[in-house]
Amino acid sequence: SGATSGETALIDRLFSFYDKRIRPASGNRLTTVTVTLSYFILLTMEQQEERIRFGSDIRLTWNDPIISWTPSAADSFTQRLLLKETTIWRPDIAVLNRYSLSPFCTL
């Protein structure tokens, strides 16, 4: 289903001065990003090559005060908007893996 005229007006108002390149914050406060690992699954293990592949679902959540609204004060009573992820600020994250030997391991 398409957006209602109230939702369209709300999006236009919220994004009129929004810049997704700028971290959303209220004053000098930090933006807290919560990282949740939903599952971690072993996909493959190749013993001879000593290679392991894992799969995971990572969910990031944060509050963006720049694009928040009070539904009863908005043009519509919209409580949620479904937006493409490319239209909003997203935190830069990097998933690192590291191989390290224990200090007690000898080769």
CSV table of N, CA and C in Angstrom, one decimal:
chain,number,residue,atom,x,y,z
A,1,SER,N,0.8,-1.2,0.0
A,1,SER,CA,0.0,0.0,0.0
A,1,SER,C,0.9,1.2,0.0
A,2,GLY,N,0.4,2.3,-0.6
A,2,GLY,CA,1.2,3.5,-0.8
A,2,GLY,C,1.0,4.4,0.5
A,3,ALA,N,1.8,5.4,0.5
A,3,ALA,CA,1.7,6.4,1.6
A,3,ALA,C,0.5,7.3,1.5
A,4,THR,N,-0.1,7.6,2.7
A,4,THR,CA,-1.2,8.5,2.7
A,4,THR,C,-0.7,9.9,2.5
A,5,SER,N,-1.6,10.9,2.3
A,5,SER,CA,-1.1,12.3,2.1
A,5,SER,C,-0.5,12.8,3.4
A,6,GLY,N,-1.1,12.3,4.6
A,6,GLY,CA,-0.5,12.7,5.9
A,6,GLY,C,0.9,12.2,6.1
A,7,GLU,N,1.1,11.0,5.6
A,7,GLU,CA,2.5,10.4,5.7
A,7,GLU,C,3.5,11.2,4.8
A,8,THR,N,3.0,11.5,3.6
A,8,THR,CA,3.8,12.2,2.7
A,8,THR,C,4.2,13.6,3.2
A,9,ALA,N,3.2,14.3,3.8
A,9,ALA,CA,3.5,15.6,4.4
A,9,ALA,C,4.4,15.5,5.6
A,10,LEU,N,4.3,14.4,6.4
A,10,LEU,CA,5.1,14.2,7.5
A,10,LEU,C,6.6,14.0,7.1
A,11,ILE,N,6.8,13.1,6.1
A,11,ILE,CA,8.1,12.9,5.5
A,11,ILE,C,8.7,14.1,5.0
A,12,ASP,N,7.9,14.9,4.2
A,12,ASP,CA,8.4,16.2,3.7
A,12,ASP,C,8.9,17.1,4.8
A,13,ARG,N,8.1,17.2,5.9
A,13,ARG,CA,8.5,18.1,7.0
A,13,ARG,C,9.7,17.6,7.7
A,14,LEU,N,9.8,16.3,8.0
A,14,LEU,CA,10.9,15.7,8.7
A,14,LEU,C,12.2,15.8,8.0
A,15,PHE,N,12.1,15.7,6.7
A,15,PHE,CA,13.4,15.6,5.9
A,15,PHE,C,13.7,16.9,5.2
A,16,SER,N,13.0,18.0,5.5
A,16,SER,CA,13.2,19.3,4.8
A,16,SER,C,14.6,19.8,5.1
A,17,PHE,N,15.1,19.6,6.3
A,17,PHE,CA,16.5,20.0,6.7
A,17,PHE,C,17.4,18.9,7.1
A,18,TYR,N,17.0,17.7,6.8
A,18,TYR,CA,17.8,16.5,7.3
A,18,TYR,C,19.0,16.2,6.3
A,19,ASP,N,20.1,15.9,6.9
A,19,ASP,CA,21.3,15.6,6.2
A,19,ASP,C,21.8,14.3,6.7
A,20,LYS,N,21.7,13.2,6.0
A,20,LYS,CA,22.1,11.9,6.4
A,20,LYS,C,23.6,11.7,6.7
A,21,ARG,N,24.4,12.7,6.2
A,21,ARG,CA,25.9,12.7,6.5
A,21,ARG,C,26.2,13.1,7.9
A,22,ILE,N,25.3,13.7,8.6
A,22,ILE,CA,25.5,14.3,9.9
A,22,ILE,C,24.9,13.4,11.0
A,23,ARG,N,25.8,13.0,12.0
A,23,ARG,CA,25.3,12.1,13.1
A,23,ARG,C,24.2,12.8,13.8
A,24,PRO,N,23.1,12.1,14.0
A,24,PRO,CA,22.0,12.7,14.8
A,24,PRO,C,22.3,12.8,16.3
A,25,ALA,N,22.2,14.0,16.8
A,25,ALA,CA,22.4,14.2,18.2
A,25,ALA,C,21.6,15.4,18.7
A,26,SER,N,21.4,15.4,19.9
A,26,SER,CA,20.7,16.6,20.5
A,26,SER,C,21.7,17.3,21.4
A,27,GLY,N,22.1,18.5,20.9
A,27,GLY,CA,23.2,19.2,21.6
A,27,GLY,C,24.5,18.5,21.4
A,28,ASN,N,25.3,18.4,22.5
A,28,ASN,CA,26.6,17.8,22.5
A,28,ASN,C,26.5,16.3,22.9
A,29,ARG,N,25.3,15.8,23.1
A,29,ARG,CA,25.1,14.4,23.5
A,29,ARG,C,25.6,13.4,22.5
A,30,LEU,N,26.1,12.3,23.0
A,30,LEU,CA,26.5,11.2,22.1
A,30,LEU,C,25.3,10.5,21.5
A,31,THR,N,25.5,9.9,20.4
A,31,THR,CA,24.5,9.0,19.8
A,31,THR,C,24.8,7.6,20.2
A,32,THR,N,23.9,7.0,21.0
A,32,THR,CA,24.1,5.6,21.5
A,32,THR,C,23.6,4.6,20.5
A,33,VAL,N,24.4,3.8,20.0
A,33,VAL,CA,24.0,2.7,19.0
A,33,VAL,C,24.1,1.4,19.7
A,34,THR,N,23.0,0.7,19.8
A,34,THR,CA,22.9,-0.6,20.4
A,34,THR,C,23.1,-1.7,19.3
A,35,VAL,N,24.0,-2.6,19.6
A,35,VAL,CA,24.3,-3.6,18.6
A,35,VAL,C,23.8,-4.9,19.2
A,36,THR,N,23.0,-5.6,18.5
A,36,THR,CA,22.4,-6.9,19.0
A,36,THR,C,22.8,-8.0,18.0
A,37,LEU,N,23.4,-9.0,18.5
A,37,LEU,CA,23.7,-10.2,17.6
A,37,LEU,C,22.6,-11.2,17.8
A,38,SER,N,21.7,-11.4,16.8
A,38,SER,CA,20.6,-12.2,16.9
A,38,SER,C,20.9,-13.7,16.9
A,39,TYR,N,21.8,-14.1,16.1
A,39,TYR,CA,22.3,-15.5,16.0
A,39,TYR,C,23.7,-15.5,15.5
A,40,PHE,N,24.4,-16.5,15.8
A,40,PHE,CA,25.7,-16.8,15.3
A,40,PHE,C,25.8,-18.2,14.9
A,41,ILE,N,26.0,-18.5,13.7
A,41,ILE,CA,25.9,-19.9,13.2
A,41,ILE,C,27.1,-20.3,12.4
A,42,LEU,N,27.6,-21.5,12.7
A,42,LEU,CA,28.7,-22.1,11.9
A,42,LEU,C,28.2,-22.5,10.6
A,43,LEU,N,28.8,-22.0,9.5
A,43,LEU,CA,28.4,-22.3,8.1
A,43,LEU,C,29.2,-23.5,7.6
A,44,THR,N,30.5,-23.3,7.6
A,44,THR,CA,31.4,-24.3,7.1
A,44,THR,C,32.7,-24.4,8.0
A,45,MET,N,33.3,-25.5,8.0
A,45,MET,CA,34.6,-25.7,8.7
A,45,MET,C,35.4,-26.6,7.8
A,46,GLU,N,36.5,-26.1,7.4
A,46,GLU,CA,37.5,-26.8,6.6
A,46,GLU,C,38.7,-27.0,7.4
A,47,GLN,N,38.8,-28.2,8.0
A,47,GLN,CA,39.9,-28.5,8.9
A,47,GLN,C,41.3,-28.5,8.3
A,48,GLN,N,41.4,-29.0,7.1
A,48,GLN,CA,42.7,-29.1,6.5
A,48,GLN,C,43.3,-27.6,6.2
A,49,GLU,N,42.4,-26.7,5.8
A,49,GLU,CA,42.8,-25.4,5.5
A,49,GLU,C,42.7,-24.5,6.8
A,50,GLU,N,42.2,-25.0,7.8
A,50,GLU,CA,42.0,-24.3,9.1
A,50,GLU,C,41.2,-23.0,8.8
A,51,ARG,N,40.1,-23.2,8.2
A,51,ARG,CA,39.2,-22.1,7.8
A,51,ARG,C,37.8,-22.4,8.3
A,52,ILE,N,37.2,-21.4,8.9
A,52,ILE,CA,35.8,-21.5,9.4
A,52,ILE,C,35.0,-20.3,8.9
A,53,ARG,N,33.8,-20.6,8.5
A,53,ARG,CA,32.9,-19.5,8.0
A,53,ARG,C,31.7,-19.5,9.0
A,54,PHE,N,31.3,-18.3,9.5
A,54,PHE,CA,30.2,-18.1,10.3
A,54,PHE,C,29.2,-17.2,9.6
A,55,GLY,N,28.0,-17.3,10.0
A,55,GLY,CA,26.9,-16.3,9.6
A,55,GLY,C,26.3,-15.7,10.8
A,56,SER,N,25.8,-14.5,10.7
A,56,SER,CA,25.2,-13.8,11.8
A,56,SER,C,24.2,-12.8,11.3
A,57,ASP,N,23.3,-12.4,12.2
A,57,ASP,CA,22.4,-11.3,12.0
A,57,ASP,C,22.7,-10.2,13.0
A,58,ILE,N,23.0,-9.1,12.6
A,58,ILE,CA,23.4,-8.0,13.5
A,58,ILE,C,22.3,-6.9,13.3
A,59,ARG,N,21.7,-6.5,14.4
A,59,ARG,CA,20.7,-5.4,14.4
A,59,ARG,C,21.3,-4.2,15.1
A,60,LEU,N,21.2,-3.0,14.5
A,60,LEU,CA,21.6,-1.8,15.1
A,60,LEU,C,20.4,-0.9,15.4
A,61,THR,N,20.3,-0.4,16.6
A,61,THR,CA,19.2,0.5,16.9
A,61,THR,C,19.8,1.8,17.6
A,62,TRP,N,19.2,2.9,17.3
A,62,TRP,CA,19.5,4.2,17.9
A,62,TRP,C,18.3,5.1,17.8
A,63,ASN,N,18.4,6.2,18.5
A,63,ASN,CA,17.4,7.3,18.4
A,63,ASN,C,17.9,8.4,17.6
A,64,ASP,N,17.1,8.8,16.6
A,64,ASP,CA,17.4,10.0,15.8
A,64,ASP,C,16.5,11.1,16.1
A,65,PRO,N,16.9,12.0,17.0
A,65,PRO,CA,15.9,13.1,17.4
A,65,PRO,C,15.6,14.1,16.3
A,66,ILE,N,16.3,14.1,15.3
A,66,ILE,CA,16.1,15.0,14.2
A,66,ILE,C,14.8,14.6,13.4
A,67,ILE,N,14.6,13.3,13.3
A,67,ILE,CA,13.4,12.8,12.5
A,67,ILE,C,12.5,12.1,13.5
A,68,SER,N,12.2,12.8,14.6
A,68,SER,CA,11.2,12.3,15.5
A,68,SER,C,10.0,13.3,15.5
A,69,TRP,N,8.9,12.8,16.0
A,69,TRP,CA,7.6,13.6,16.0
A,69,TRP,C,6.7,13.0,17.0
A,70,THR,N,5.7,13.8,17.4
A,70,THR,CA,4.6,13.4,18.2
A,70,THR,C,3.4,13.1,17.3
A,71,PRO,N,3.0,11.9,17.3
A,71,PRO,CA,1.9,11.5,16.3
A,71,PRO,C,0.7,12.4,16.5
A,72,SER,N,0.2,12.7,17.7
A,72,SER,CA,-1.0,13.5,17.8
A,72,SER,C,-0.8,15.0,17.3
A,73,ALA,N,0.4,15.4,17.3
A,73,ALA,CA,0.7,16.8,16.8
A,73,ALA,C,1.0,16.8,15.3
A,74,ALA,N,1.3,15.7,14.7
A,74,ALA,CA,1.6,15.6,13.3
A,74,ALA,C,0.4,15.8,12.4
A,75,ASP,N,0.6,16.0,11.2
A,75,ASP,CA,-0.5,16.1,10.2
A,75,ASP,C,-1.3,14.8,10.1
A,76,SER,N,-0.7,13.7,10.5
A,76,SER,CA,-1.5,12.5,10.6
A,76,SER,C,-1.2,11.8,11.9
A,77,PHE,N,-1.8,10.8,12.2
A,77,PHE,CA,-1.6,10.0,13.4
A,77,PHE,C,-0.6,8.9,13.2
A,78,THR,N,0.3,9.1,12.3
A,78,THR,CA,1.3,8.1,11.9
A,78,THR,C,2.2,7.8,13.1
A,79,GLN,N,2.3,6.6,13.5
A,79,GLN,CA,3.2,6.2,14.6
A,79,GLN,C,4.6,5.8,14.1
A,80,ARG,N,4.6,5.1,12.9
A,80,ARG,CA,5.8,4.6,12.4
A,80,ARG,C,5.9,4.9,10.9
A,81,LEU,N,7.1,5.1,10.4
A,81,LEU,CA,7.3,5.3,9.0
A,81,LEU,C,8.3,4.2,8.5
A,82,LEU,N,8.0,3.6,7.4
A,82,LEU,CA,8.9,2.7,6.8
A,82,LEU,C,9.7,3.4,5.7
A,83,LEU,N,11.1,3.5,6.0
A,83,LEU,CA,11.9,4.3,5.1
A,83,LEU,C,13.0,3.4,4.6
A,84,LYS,N,13.6,3.7,3.4
A,84,LYS,CA,14.7,3.0,2.9
A,84,LYS,C,15.9,3.4,3.8
A,85,GLU,N,16.8,2.4,4.0
A,85,GLU,CA,17.9,2.6,4.9
A,85,GLU,C,18.9,3.7,4.4
A,86,THR,N,18.8,3.9,3.1
A,86,THR,CA,19.8,4.8,2.5
A,86,THR,C,19.3,6.3,2.6
A,87,THR,N,18.1,6.5,3.2
A,87,THR,CA,17.6,7.9,3.4
A,87,THR,C,18.0,8.5,4.7
A,88,ILE,N,18.5,7.6,5.6
A,88,ILE,CA,18.8,8.1,7.0
A,88,ILE,C,20.3,7.9,7.3
A,89,TRP,N,20.7,8.6,8.4
A,89,TRP,CA,22.1,8.4,8.9
A,89,TRP,C,22.2,7.0,9.4
A,90,ARG,N,23.4,6.4,9.1
A,90,ARG,CA,23.7,5.0,9.6
A,90,ARG,C,25.1,5.1,10.2
A,91,PRO,N,25.2,4.4,11.3
A,91,PRO,CA,26.6,4.4,11.9
A,91,PRO,C,27.6,3.6,11.1
A,92,ASP,N,28.8,4.1,11.1
A,92,ASP,CA,29.9,3.3,10.4
A,92,ASP,C,30.3,2.2,11.4
A,93,ILE,N,30.1,1.0,10.9
A,93,ILE,CA,30.5,-0.2,11.7
A,93,ILE,C,31.5,-1.0,10.9
A,94,ALA,N,32.3,-1.7,11.6
A,94,ALA,CA,33.2,-2.7,11.0
A,94,ALA,C,33.2,-4.0,11.8
A,95,VAL,N,33.1,-5.1,11.1
A,95,VAL,CA,33.1,-6.4,11.8
A,95,VAL,C,34.5,-6.9,11.6
A,96,LEU,N,35.2,-7.1,12.6
A,96,LEU,CA,36.6,-7.6,12.6
A,96,LEU,C,36.7,-9.0,13.1
A,97,ASN,N,37.5,-9.8,12.5
A,97,ASN,CA,37.9,-11.1,13.1
A,97,ASN,C,39.4,-11.1,13.3
A,98,ARG,N,39.8,-11.8,14.2
A,98,ARG,CA,41.2,-11.8,14.6
A,98,ARG,C,41.6,-13.2,15.0
A,99,TYR,N,42.7,-13.6,14.5
A,99,TYR,CA,43.3,-14.8,15.0
A,99,TYR,C,44.5,-14.5,15.9
A,100,SER,N,44.5,-15.0,17.0
A,100,SER,CA,45.7,-14.8,17.9
A,100,SER,C,46.0,-16.0,18.6
A,101,LEU,N,47.2,-16.3,18.9
A,101,LEU,CA,47.7,-17.4,19.6
A,101,LEU,C,47.7,-17.1,21.1
A,102,SER,N,47.4,-18.0,21.9
A,102,SER,CA,47.5,-17.9,23.3
A,102,SER,C,49.0,-17.7,23.6
A,103,PRO,N,49.3,-16.9,24.7
A,103,PRO,CA,50.7,-16.8,25.0
A,103,PRO,C,51.3,-18.1,25.5
A,104,PHE,N,50.5,-19.0,25.8
A,104,PHE,CA,51.0,-20.3,26.3
A,104,PHE,C,51.1,-21.4,25.2
A,105,CYS,N,50.8,-20.9,24.0
A,105,CYS,CA,50.9,-21.9,22.8
A,105,CYS,C,52.3,-21.8,22.2
A,106,THR,N,52.9,-22.9,21.9
A,106,THR,CA,54.2,-23.0,21.3
A,106,THR,C,54.1,-23.6,19.9
A,107,LEU,N,54.8,-23.1,19.0
A,107,LEU,CA,54.8,-23.6,17.6
A,107,LEU,C,56.0,-24.4,17.4
